Coordinates of C-alpha atoms and ligand atoms in Angstrom, one line a residue:
M1 CA 58.9 125.0 115.7
S2 CA 60.0 121.9 116.6
T3 CA 62.5 120.2 119.0
I4 CA 65.4 120.0 116.4
K5 CA 65.0 123.4 115.2
R6 CA 64.6 125.3 118.6
K7 CA 67.7 123.5 119.9
K8 CA 69.8 125.0 117.0
M9 CA 68.8 127.8 117.2
D10 CA 69.2 128.8 120.7
K11 CA 73.2 127.8 120.5
L12 CA 72.8 130.8 118.1
V13 CA 72.3 133.0 121.1
K14 CA 75.3 133.4 123.5
S15 CA 75.3 134.4 127.0
F16 CA 76.3 137.2 128.6
E17 CA 79.4 135.6 129.8
E18 CA 79.9 134.5 126.2
I19 CA 79.6 137.8 124.5
D20 CA 82.5 138.8 127.4
K21 CA 84.8 136.6 125.6
M22 CA 84.2 137.3 122.1
R23 CA 84.9 141.5 123.4
I24 CA 87.9 140.4 124.5
A25 CA 88.8 138.6 121.0
G26 CA 87.4 141.3 118.9
R27 CA 89.3 143.6 120.5
L28 CA 92.6 141.9 119.8
A29 CA 91.3 141.5 116.4
A30 CA 90.9 144.9 115.7
E31 CA 93.9 145.7 117.7
V32 CA 95.9 144.2 115.0
L33 CA 94.6 146.1 112.1
E34 CA 95.7 149.0 113.9
M35 CA 99.0 147.9 114.6
I36 CA 99.6 147.3 110.6
T37 CA 98.2 150.0 109.4
P38 CA 101.0 152.5 109.6
H39 CA 103.3 149.4 107.9
V40 CA 100.8 148.9 104.6
V41 CA 103.0 151.8 102.2
P42 CA 104.5 150.5 98.9
G43 CA 107.6 148.1 98.8
I44 CA 106.4 146.2 101.4
S45 CA 105.7 142.6 100.8
T46 CA 102.2 140.9 101.8
G47 CA 104.7 138.2 103.0
E48 CA 106.5 140.8 105.6
L49 CA 103.1 142.2 106.9
D50 CA 102.1 138.5 107.5
K51 CA 104.8 138.6 109.6
L52 CA 104.2 141.4 111.8
C53 CA 100.8 140.4 112.3
Y54 CA 101.6 137.0 113.6
E55 CA 104.8 138.0 115.8
H56 CA 101.9 140.8 117.3
I57 CA 99.4 137.9 118.3
V58 CA 101.5 135.5 119.6
N59 CA 104.2 137.3 121.4
I60 CA 101.9 141.1 122.5
Q61 CA 99.0 139.4 122.5
N62 CA 99.3 135.9 123.7
A63 CA 96.8 134.9 121.3
I64 CA 96.4 132.6 118.5
P65 CA 96.1 133.5 114.6
A66 CA 93.3 131.1 114.0
N67 CA 93.7 131.3 110.2
V68 CA 97.2 129.2 110.5
G69 CA 96.1 125.3 110.1
Y70 CA 92.9 126.3 109.0
K71 CA 91.5 123.8 106.7
G72 CA 95.5 123.6 105.6
Y73 CA 95.8 127.8 105.0
K74 CA 99.6 128.4 106.2
K75 CA 99.2 132.1 106.9
T76 CA 97.9 134.8 109.4
I77 CA 96.2 137.0 107.4
C78 CA 94.3 136.9 103.8
S79 CA 96.1 139.5 101.8
S80 CA 93.7 140.6 98.9
I81 CA 95.4 142.9 96.4
N82 CA 93.0 144.7 93.7
N83 CA 91.4 141.8 91.9
V84 CA 91.4 139.4 94.3
I85 CA 88.2 139.1 96.2
C86 CA 89.6 137.3 99.1
H87 CA 91.8 134.4 100.6
G88 CA 94.8 136.3 99.2
I89 CA 97.9 134.5 100.5
P90 CA 100.4 136.7 102.2
D91 CA 103.6 136.0 100.1
N92 CA 107.2 137.6 100.2
E93 CA 107.5 138.2 96.4
K94 CA 104.3 139.9 96.1
I95 CA 105.1 143.6 97.1
L96 CA 102.6 146.2 97.7
K97 CA 102.9 149.0 94.8
N98 CA 101.8 152.6 94.5
G99 CA 97.9 152.6 93.7
D100 CA 96.9 149.3 94.9
I101 CA 94.0 148.6 97.0
L102 CA 94.5 145.6 99.8
N103 CA 92.6 144.1 102.0
I104 CA 93.7 142.2 105.2
D105 CA 91.7 139.8 106.7
V106 CA 92.4 138.5 110.6
T107 CA 90.8 136.2 113.1
V108 CA 92.0 136.0 116.8
I109 CA 91.6 133.4 118.9
K110 CA 91.7 134.4 123.1
N111 CA 90.5 131.7 125.6
G112 CA 88.9 130.0 123.0
W113 CA 86.6 132.5 121.2
H114 CA 87.0 134.4 117.9
G115 CA 87.3 137.4 116.4
D116 CA 87.4 138.0 112.8
T117 CA 88.0 141.5 110.8
S118 CA 88.9 142.5 107.7
K119 CA 89.8 146.5 106.3
M120 CA 90.9 147.9 102.9
F121 CA 94.3 149.8 102.6
L122 CA 94.7 152.5 99.9
V123 CA 98.4 151.8 99.0
G124 CA 100.0 155.5 97.8
K125 CA 97.8 157.4 95.7
C126 CA 95.0 155.4 94.1
A127 CA 93.0 156.2 91.3
P128 CA 89.7 157.7 91.9
H129 CA 87.6 154.4 90.8
N130 CA 89.0 152.2 93.2
E131 CA 88.5 154.9 96.2
R132 CA 85.2 154.8 95.7
L133 CA 84.9 150.9 95.5
V134 CA 86.9 150.9 99.0
K135 CA 84.3 153.7 100.2
I136 CA 80.9 152.4 99.2
T137 CA 82.1 148.6 100.3
Q138 CA 82.7 150.3 103.7
E139 CA 79.5 152.2 103.3
C140 CA 78.0 148.6 102.5
L141 CA 79.2 147.3 105.8
Y142 CA 78.0 149.9 107.5
K143 CA 74.5 149.9 106.1
G144 CA 74.0 146.4 106.9
I145 CA 74.9 146.8 110.6
E146 CA 72.1 149.5 111.0
V147 CA 69.6 147.5 110.1
V148 CA 70.5 144.7 112.7
K149 CA 68.3 144.4 115.4
P150 CA 66.2 141.9 117.6
G151 CA 63.3 141.2 115.4
A152 CA 64.9 142.3 112.1
Y153 CA 66.0 139.5 109.5
L154 CA 69.2 138.3 108.8
G155 CA 67.8 139.1 104.6
D156 CA 66.8 142.4 105.4
V157 CA 71.0 142.8 106.1
G158 CA 71.8 141.1 102.5
N159 CA 69.3 143.7 101.0
V160 CA 70.6 146.7 102.3
I161 CA 74.2 145.9 101.0
Q162 CA 73.0 144.8 97.9
Q163 CA 70.7 147.8 97.5
H164 CA 73.7 150.2 97.7
A165 CA 75.9 148.1 95.8
E166 CA 74.0 147.9 93.1
K167 CA 72.8 152.1 93.4
N168 CA 76.3 152.5 92.8
Y169 CA 76.8 150.5 89.9
Y170 CA 78.7 147.9 91.2
S171 CA 77.5 143.6 92.5
V172 CA 77.6 141.7 95.2
V173 CA 79.7 138.9 95.3
E174 CA 77.3 135.7 96.0
D175 CA 79.4 132.4 96.5
Y176 CA 81.6 134.0 99.6
C177 CA 79.2 135.2 102.8
G178 CA 79.3 136.0 106.2
H179 CA 78.8 133.4 109.3
G180 CA 78.3 133.0 113.0
I181 CA 81.1 132.8 114.7
G182 CA 81.8 132.5 118.6
A183 CA 84.1 129.3 120.2
T184 CA 84.4 127.4 116.3
Y185 CA 85.0 130.0 114.1
H186 CA 82.5 129.8 111.4
E187 CA 79.1 128.5 112.5
E188 CA 75.7 129.0 111.4
P189 CA 73.9 131.2 110.1
Q190 CA 74.9 131.8 106.9
V191 CA 74.9 135.9 106.4
L192 CA 74.0 136.7 102.7
H193 CA 75.5 140.1 101.4
Y194 CA 72.0 139.7 99.0
G195 CA 68.2 138.7 99.1
K196 CA 65.1 139.7 99.9
S197 CA 64.4 142.0 103.2
G198 CA 62.1 139.6 105.8
S199 CA 63.5 136.6 104.3
G200 CA 66.0 134.2 106.9
I201 CA 66.5 133.9 109.8
K202 CA 64.9 136.6 112.8
L203 CA 67.3 137.9 115.3
Q204 CA 67.6 137.8 118.6
E205 CA 69.7 139.1 121.1
G206 CA 72.9 137.8 121.5
M207 CA 73.3 136.2 118.4
C208 CA 77.1 136.7 116.8
F209 CA 78.2 137.2 113.7
T210 CA 80.3 138.8 111.5
I211 CA 78.6 141.0 107.9
E212 CA 81.3 141.2 105.5
P213 CA 80.4 142.4 101.9
M214 CA 82.2 141.5 98.5
I215 CA 81.9 143.9 96.2
N216 CA 82.7 144.0 93.0
Q217 CA 83.0 146.5 89.9
G218 CA 82.1 144.3 87.2
T219 CA 80.3 141.4 87.6
K220 CA 80.2 139.2 90.6
F221 CA 81.4 136.0 89.5
C222 CA 84.5 134.4 91.2
K223 CA 87.4 132.2 89.8
V224 CA 89.3 129.9 92.7
L225 CA 93.2 129.5 91.5
K226 CA 95.4 127.0 91.3
D227 CA 96.7 127.0 94.9
G228 CA 93.0 126.6 96.2
W229 CA 92.7 129.2 98.1
T230 CA 92.7 132.6 95.9
V231 CA 89.7 134.0 94.6
E232 CA 89.9 136.6 91.9
T233 CA 87.3 138.1 90.1
K234 CA 86.6 136.3 86.7
D235 CA 86.6 139.5 84.9
G236 CA 89.3 141.0 86.1
R237 CA 88.2 143.9 87.4
N238 CA 88.5 145.5 91.1
S239 CA 86.9 143.7 94.8
A240 CA 86.5 145.3 97.8
Q241 CA 85.8 144.0 101.3
W242 CA 85.1 144.8 104.8
E243 CA 84.2 143.0 107.3
H244 CA 83.2 142.7 111.1
T245 CA 82.2 140.7 113.9
I246 CA 79.0 142.2 115.8
V247 CA 76.5 140.8 118.9
V248 CA 72.9 141.6 118.4
T249 CA 72.3 143.5 121.7
K250 CA 68.6 145.4 123.4
N251 CA 68.0 148.2 120.5
G252 CA 70.6 146.7 117.5
S253 CA 74.0 145.9 117.9
E254 CA 77.2 146.0 119.2
I255 CA 80.6 146.1 116.6
L256 CA 83.2 144.0 118.5
T257 CA 86.0 144.4 116.5
K258 CA 85.5 148.6 116.0
R259 CA 88.6 150.4 115.3
N260 CA 89.9 153.6 116.8
D261 CA 90.2 154.8 113.2
E262 CA 85.7 154.5 113.3
F263 CA 83.1 156.7 114.6
Ligands
MF3_1 N1 88.9 135.6 107.8 C1 87.8 134.7 106.8 C2 86.2 135.0 106.8 O1 86.3 136.2 106.9 C3 88.1 133.1 106.8 C4 89.8 132.9 106.3 S1 90.0 131.6 106.3 C5 91.6 131.6 105.7 O2 85.9 134.0 106.9 F1 91.8 129.8 105.5 F2 91.8 131.6 104.3 F3 92.4 131.9 106.2
CO2 CO1 84.7 135.9 108.4
CO3 CO1 87.6 137.3 108.3

């Protein structure tokens, strides 16, 4: 391996002290999703949900909402409803209705370190096909996390996610991926949610990255709306996403953004 390459690789590995800071940021990001959960009901707007998250991060957590000002984005959360795959923009005119499925994605910066996470919400009573999409997508995330350990390959993660999605007659979005994370919001490596096992970089203890599969009921194809952010499915069918920030540990991984409603 060349010197340049090794330098790059070393940057992917965080120190114990750095991981401690990632743990704090990750907990805060998870806590935003815990806080907002009882507010996600039919009749509330995504603009109101965004305001609640902003106030919580800034006033209660004394932290920074990473999305505000990120490449010109103006909101704290991304709120993606039904056929929106990701990067849905909160709006006071966008009112949640019974049967919607919603993803809220939030990133918190604390002491310079990032925690990035998202979860799906079933708004009121949802159709069985939507409940199933949301459940299988969460399983995709967990299956991806399960294969993470030193010596495994990033391609192993993508492979198990794709296997599980396709076994259930869904497709995996390829245009957006997970990412390394730390003092920078999006850094190397790219974490694909599809691919061949044994491909990509070899995982080492101390690497931090997100896994955030976007799974579609129909085809994998996306379109970006004129607002420059909102990503929708091309065929208009629904999409789901779940995201965690994780760190590779000696024997596997630790979920830095784990919520109280999990496990
Ligand atoms: N949180 C998203 C991710 O998982 C990125 C959102 S960028 C924004 O990487 F600007 F749209 F908020
Ligand atoms: Co992310
Ligand atoms: Co995110």
